[in-house]
Coordinates of C-alpha atoms and ligand atoms in Angstrom, one line a residue:
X1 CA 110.8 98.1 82.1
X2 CA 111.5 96.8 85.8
X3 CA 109.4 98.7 87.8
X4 CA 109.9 97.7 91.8
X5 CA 106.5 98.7 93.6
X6 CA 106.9 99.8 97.2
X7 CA 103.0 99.6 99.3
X8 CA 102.0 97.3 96.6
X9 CA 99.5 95.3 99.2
X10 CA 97.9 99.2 100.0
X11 CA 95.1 101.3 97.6
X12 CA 96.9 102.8 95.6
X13 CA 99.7 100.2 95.3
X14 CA 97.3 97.3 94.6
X15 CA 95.9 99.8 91.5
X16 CA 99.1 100.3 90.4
X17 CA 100.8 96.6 90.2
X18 CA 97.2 95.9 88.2
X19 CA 98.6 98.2 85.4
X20 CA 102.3 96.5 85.1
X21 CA 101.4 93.7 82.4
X22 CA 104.1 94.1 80.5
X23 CA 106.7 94.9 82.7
X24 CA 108.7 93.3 85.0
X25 CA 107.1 94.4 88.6
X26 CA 109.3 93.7 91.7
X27 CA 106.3 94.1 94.4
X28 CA 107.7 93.1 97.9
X29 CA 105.1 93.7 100.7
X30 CA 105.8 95.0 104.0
X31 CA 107.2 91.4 105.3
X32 CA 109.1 90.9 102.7
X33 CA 110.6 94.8 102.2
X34 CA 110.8 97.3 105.9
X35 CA 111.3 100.5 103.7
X36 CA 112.8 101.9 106.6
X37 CA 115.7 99.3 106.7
X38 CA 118.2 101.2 104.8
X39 CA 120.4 98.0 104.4
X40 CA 117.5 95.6 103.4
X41 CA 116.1 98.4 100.6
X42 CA 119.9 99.1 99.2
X43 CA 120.6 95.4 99.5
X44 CA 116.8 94.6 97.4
X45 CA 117.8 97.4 94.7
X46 CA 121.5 96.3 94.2
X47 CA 119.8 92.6 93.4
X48 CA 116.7 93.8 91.6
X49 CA 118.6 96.7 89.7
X50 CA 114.8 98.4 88.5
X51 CA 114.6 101.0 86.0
X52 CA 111.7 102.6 87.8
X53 CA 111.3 102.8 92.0
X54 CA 107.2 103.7 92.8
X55 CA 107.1 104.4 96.8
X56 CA 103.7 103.8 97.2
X57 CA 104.5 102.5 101.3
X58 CA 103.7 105.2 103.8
X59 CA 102.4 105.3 107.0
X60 CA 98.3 106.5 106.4
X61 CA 96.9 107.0 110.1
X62 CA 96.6 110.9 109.8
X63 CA 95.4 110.6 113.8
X64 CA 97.6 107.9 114.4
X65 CA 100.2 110.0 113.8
X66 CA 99.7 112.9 116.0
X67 CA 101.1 110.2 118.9
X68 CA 103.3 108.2 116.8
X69 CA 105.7 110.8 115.4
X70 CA 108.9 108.5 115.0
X71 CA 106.4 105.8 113.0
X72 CA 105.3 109.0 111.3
X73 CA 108.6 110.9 110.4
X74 CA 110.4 107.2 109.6
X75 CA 108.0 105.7 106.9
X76 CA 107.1 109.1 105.3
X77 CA 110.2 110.9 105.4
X78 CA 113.3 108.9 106.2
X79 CA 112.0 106.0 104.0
X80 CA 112.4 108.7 101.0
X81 CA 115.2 109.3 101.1
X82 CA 116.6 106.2 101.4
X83 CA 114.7 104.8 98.8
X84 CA 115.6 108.3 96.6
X85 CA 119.2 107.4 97.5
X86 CA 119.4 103.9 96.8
X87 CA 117.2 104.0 93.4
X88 CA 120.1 107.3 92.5
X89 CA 122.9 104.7 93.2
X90 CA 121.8 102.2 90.4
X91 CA 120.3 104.9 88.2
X92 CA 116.6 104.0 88.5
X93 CA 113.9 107.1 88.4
X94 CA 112.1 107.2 92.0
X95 CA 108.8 108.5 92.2
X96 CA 106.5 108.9 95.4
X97 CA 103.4 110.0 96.2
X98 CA 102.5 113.2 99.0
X99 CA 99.2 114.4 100.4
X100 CA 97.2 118.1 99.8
X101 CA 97.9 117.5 104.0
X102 CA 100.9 119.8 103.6
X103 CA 98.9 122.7 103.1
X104 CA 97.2 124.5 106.1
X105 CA 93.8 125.1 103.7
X106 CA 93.9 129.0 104.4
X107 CA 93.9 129.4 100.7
X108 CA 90.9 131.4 98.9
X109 CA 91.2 128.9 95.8
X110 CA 92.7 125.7 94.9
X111 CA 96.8 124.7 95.9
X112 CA 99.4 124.7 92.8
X113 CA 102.4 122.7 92.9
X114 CA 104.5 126.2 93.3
X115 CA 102.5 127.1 96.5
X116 CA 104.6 126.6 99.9
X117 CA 104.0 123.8 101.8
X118 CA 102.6 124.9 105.3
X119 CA 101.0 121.4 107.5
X120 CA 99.2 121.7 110.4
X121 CA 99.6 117.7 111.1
X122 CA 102.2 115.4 112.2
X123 CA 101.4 113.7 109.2
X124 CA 101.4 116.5 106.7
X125 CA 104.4 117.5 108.3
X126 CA 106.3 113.8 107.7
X127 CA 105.6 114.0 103.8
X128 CA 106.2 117.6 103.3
X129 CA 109.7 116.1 104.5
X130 CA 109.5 113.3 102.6
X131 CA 108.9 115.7 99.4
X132 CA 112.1 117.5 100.6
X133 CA 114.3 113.9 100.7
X134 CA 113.1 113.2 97.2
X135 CA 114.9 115.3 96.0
X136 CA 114.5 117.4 92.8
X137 CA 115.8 114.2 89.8
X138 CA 112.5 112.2 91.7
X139 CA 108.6 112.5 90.6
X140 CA 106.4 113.7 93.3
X141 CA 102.8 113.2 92.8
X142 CA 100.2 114.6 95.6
X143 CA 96.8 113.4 95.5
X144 CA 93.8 113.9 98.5
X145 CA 90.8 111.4 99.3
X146 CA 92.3 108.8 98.0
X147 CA 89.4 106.1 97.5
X148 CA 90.3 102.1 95.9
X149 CA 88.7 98.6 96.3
X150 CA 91.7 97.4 97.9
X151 CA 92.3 98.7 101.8
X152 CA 90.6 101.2 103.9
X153 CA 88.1 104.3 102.4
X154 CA 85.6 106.7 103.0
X155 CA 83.5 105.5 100.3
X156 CA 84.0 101.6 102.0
X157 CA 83.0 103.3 105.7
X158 CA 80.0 105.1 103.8
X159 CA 78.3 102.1 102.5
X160 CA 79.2 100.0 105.9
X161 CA 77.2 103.3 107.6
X162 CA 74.2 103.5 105.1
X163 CA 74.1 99.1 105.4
X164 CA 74.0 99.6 108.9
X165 CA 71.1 102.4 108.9
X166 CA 74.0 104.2 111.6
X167 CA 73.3 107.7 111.8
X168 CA 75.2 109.8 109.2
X169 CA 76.9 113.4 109.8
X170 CA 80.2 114.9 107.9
X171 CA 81.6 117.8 107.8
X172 CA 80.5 120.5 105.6
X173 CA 83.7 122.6 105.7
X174 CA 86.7 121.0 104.4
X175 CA 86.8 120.4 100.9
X176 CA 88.8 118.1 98.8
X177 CA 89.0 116.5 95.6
X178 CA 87.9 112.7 96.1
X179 CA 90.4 110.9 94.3
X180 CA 90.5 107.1 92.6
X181 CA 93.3 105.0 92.5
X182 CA 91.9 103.2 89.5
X183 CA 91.9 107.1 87.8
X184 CA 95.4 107.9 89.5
X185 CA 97.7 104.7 88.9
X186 CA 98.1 105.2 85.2
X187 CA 99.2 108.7 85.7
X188 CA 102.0 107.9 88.8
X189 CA 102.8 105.1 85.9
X190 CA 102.9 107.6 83.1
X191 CA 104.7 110.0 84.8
X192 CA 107.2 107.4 85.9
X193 CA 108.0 106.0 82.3
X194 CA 108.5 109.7 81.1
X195 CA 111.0 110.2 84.1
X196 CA 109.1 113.5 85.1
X197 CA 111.0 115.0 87.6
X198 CA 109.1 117.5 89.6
X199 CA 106.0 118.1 91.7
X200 CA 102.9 117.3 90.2
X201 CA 98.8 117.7 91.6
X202 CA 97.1 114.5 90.7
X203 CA 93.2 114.3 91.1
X204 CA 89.9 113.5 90.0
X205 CA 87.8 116.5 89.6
X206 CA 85.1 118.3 91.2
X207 CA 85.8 119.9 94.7
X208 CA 83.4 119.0 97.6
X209 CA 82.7 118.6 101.2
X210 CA 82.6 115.7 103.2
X211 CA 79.4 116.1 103.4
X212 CA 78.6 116.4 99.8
X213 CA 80.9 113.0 99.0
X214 CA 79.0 111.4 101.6
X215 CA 75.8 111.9 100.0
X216 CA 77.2 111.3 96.6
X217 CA 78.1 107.9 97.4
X218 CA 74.8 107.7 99.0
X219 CA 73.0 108.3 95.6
X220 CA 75.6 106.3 93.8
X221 CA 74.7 103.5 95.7
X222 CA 71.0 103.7 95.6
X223 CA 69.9 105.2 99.1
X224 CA 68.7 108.0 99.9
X225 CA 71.6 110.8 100.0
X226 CA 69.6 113.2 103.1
X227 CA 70.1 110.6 105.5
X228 CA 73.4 112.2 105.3
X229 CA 73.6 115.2 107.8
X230 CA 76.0 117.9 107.8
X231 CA 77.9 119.5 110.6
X232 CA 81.1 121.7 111.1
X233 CA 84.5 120.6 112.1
X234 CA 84.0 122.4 115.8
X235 CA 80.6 120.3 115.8
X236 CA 82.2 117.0 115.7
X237 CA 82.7 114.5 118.6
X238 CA 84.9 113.0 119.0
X239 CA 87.1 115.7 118.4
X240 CA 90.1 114.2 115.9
X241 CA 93.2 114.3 116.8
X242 CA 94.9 115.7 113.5
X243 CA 93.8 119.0 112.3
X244 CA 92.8 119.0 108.6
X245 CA 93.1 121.7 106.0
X246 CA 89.3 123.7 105.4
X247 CA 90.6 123.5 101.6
X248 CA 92.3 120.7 100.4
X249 CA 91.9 121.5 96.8
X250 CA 94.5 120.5 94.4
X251 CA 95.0 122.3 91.0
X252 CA 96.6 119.7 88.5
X253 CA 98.7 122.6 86.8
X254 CA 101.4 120.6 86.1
X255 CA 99.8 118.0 84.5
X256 CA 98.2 119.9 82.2
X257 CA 101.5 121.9 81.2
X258 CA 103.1 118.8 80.4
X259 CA 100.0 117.3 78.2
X260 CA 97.9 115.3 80.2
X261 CA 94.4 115.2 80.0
X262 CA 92.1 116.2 82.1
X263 CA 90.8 113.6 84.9
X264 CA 86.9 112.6 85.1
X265 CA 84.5 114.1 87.5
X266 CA 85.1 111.9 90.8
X267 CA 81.4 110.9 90.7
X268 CA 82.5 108.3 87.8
X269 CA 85.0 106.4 89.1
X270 CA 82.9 106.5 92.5
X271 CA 79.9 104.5 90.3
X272 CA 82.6 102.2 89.1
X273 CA 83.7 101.6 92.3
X274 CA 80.9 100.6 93.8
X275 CA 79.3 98.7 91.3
X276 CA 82.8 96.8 92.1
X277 CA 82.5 96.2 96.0
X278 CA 78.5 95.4 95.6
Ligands
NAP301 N1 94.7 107.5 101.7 C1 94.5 108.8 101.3 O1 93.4 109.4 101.5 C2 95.7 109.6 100.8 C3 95.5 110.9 100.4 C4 96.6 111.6 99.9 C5 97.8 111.0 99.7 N2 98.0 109.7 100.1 C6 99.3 109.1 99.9 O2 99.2 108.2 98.8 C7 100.0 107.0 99.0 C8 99.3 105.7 99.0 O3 98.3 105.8 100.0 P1 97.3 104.6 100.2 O4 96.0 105.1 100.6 O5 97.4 103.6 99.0 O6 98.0 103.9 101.5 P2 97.6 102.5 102.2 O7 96.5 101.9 101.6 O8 97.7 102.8 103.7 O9 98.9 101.6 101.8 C9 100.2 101.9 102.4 C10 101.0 100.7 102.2 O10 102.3 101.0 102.8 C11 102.7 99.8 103.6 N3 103.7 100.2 104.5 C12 103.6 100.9 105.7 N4 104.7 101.0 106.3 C13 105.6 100.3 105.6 C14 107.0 100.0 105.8 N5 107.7 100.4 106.9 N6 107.6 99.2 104.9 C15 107.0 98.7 103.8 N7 105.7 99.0 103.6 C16 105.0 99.8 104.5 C17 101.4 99.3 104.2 O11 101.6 98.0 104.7 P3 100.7 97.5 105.9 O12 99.3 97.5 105.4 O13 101.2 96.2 106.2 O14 100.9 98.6 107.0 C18 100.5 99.5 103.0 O15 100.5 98.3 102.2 C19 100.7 107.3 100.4 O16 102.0 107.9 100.1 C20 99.8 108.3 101.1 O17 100.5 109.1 102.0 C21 96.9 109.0 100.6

């Protein structure tokens, strides 16, 4: 297979062109591919010709976004769909990956891939577009927390804070799945290969707080997880710019109707992880 790998310098992107021994991977980075350069990304598929198009690019800054809109709305949602487009025009299957940020969190249990997308961000707002440019023949996979040893992490600001002996306070009411990229590639790879087309909830399991995340890295690590504080959303200072869901939970329904198994407790990747970045 030619699988061309869009992000591939980011988390999950790094994670993913690890698994592609035995492929051919096409992996241009940001200087090398503007995904929002319509003419440069038809131009790179019409010479590449891929069987397989993984947008793993997107513009991250969830606060950064709240000022930067047209940053915002270009990488996350016109970038779809012309990468949807162009991978259509040579017949390659496009996947790309959305956030549990397109939910507002006012559900009592955890999202399903046929609940209604509802964001109360710019950001969540750009890839609940971007879902919509897809279009239905693409794979969609949304994930939340998303941790890796490649880039930018709450589990690589944790261990900065705890090395630091910096105060610690999270919030103790928005809760998420934690999710790792080393857990995640193989599935956006797997579900890829199988040409899946559809939504799909992607994430390691166990639901917690911020605050509970915080002090389970903590323990992972070896320090001691009650210098970890917790504190509400209306408590913190600064005040974010970017509202985030109270729930962020993600129900892998799909998955599971179409055979996969279930993902590991997040607490096992995280002791992977860090035995990697110590
Ligand atoms: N991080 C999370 O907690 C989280 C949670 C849920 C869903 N997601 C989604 O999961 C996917 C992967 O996230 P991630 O954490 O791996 O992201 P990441 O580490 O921020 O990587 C994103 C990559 O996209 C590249 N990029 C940005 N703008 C681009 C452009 N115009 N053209 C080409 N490349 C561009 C970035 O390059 P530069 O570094 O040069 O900017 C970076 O390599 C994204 O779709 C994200 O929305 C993330």
């Amino acid at each position: 297979m030619k699988v061309f790998v869009t992000g591939a310098g980011g988390q999950l992107g790094s994670d993913l062109v690890r698994l592609l021994d035995g492929h051919e991977a096409i992996t241009p980075d940001r200087s090398e591919l503007d995904v929002t350069d319509s003419g440069s990304v038809a131009g790179a598929m019409l010479q590449t010709k891929p069987d397989l198009v993984i947008n793993c690019a997107a513009f991250t800054d969830v606060d950064r976004a709240q000022t930067d809109a047209d940053r915002a709305f270009s990488t996350n949602a016109t970038a779809v769909r012309i990468l949807a487009e162009a991978a259509r025009e040579i017949g390659a299957h496009f996947t790309t990956i959305s956030t549990e940020l397109v939910f507002d969190g006012t559900k009592s249990g955890p999202y399903t891939e046929t609940d209604s997308p509802s964001p109360v961000s710019v950001y969540g707002q750009s890839k609940a577009e971007g879902e919509r440019h897809a279009g239905t023949d693409a794979t969609i996979v949304r994930t939340s927390w998303l941790c890796g040893e490649t880039g930018h992490n709450m589990v690589k600001t944790i261990l900065n804070l705890l090395d630091k002996d910096e105060p610690l306070r999270f919030v103790d009411d928005q809760i998420g799945h934690p999710t790792f990229t080393a857990d995640l590639a193989p599935i956006v790879l797997e579900l890829s290969l199988q040409r899946r087309p559809g939504i799909f909830h992607a994430t390691n399991q166990g639901a917690v707080s911020w605050f509970q995340f915080a002090r389970a890295v903590a323990a992972a690590a070896g320090e001691d997880p009650t210098r970890v504080t917790p504190c509400s959303t209306a408590e913190l200072r600064p005040v974010r710019p970017a509202a985030r869901p109270a729930n962020g939970v993600l129900d892998n329904a799909a998955l599971r109707t179409v055979g996969f198994a279930q993902t590991r407790d997040f607490r096992e990747p995280l002791a992977e992880l860090i035995c990697r970045l110590r």
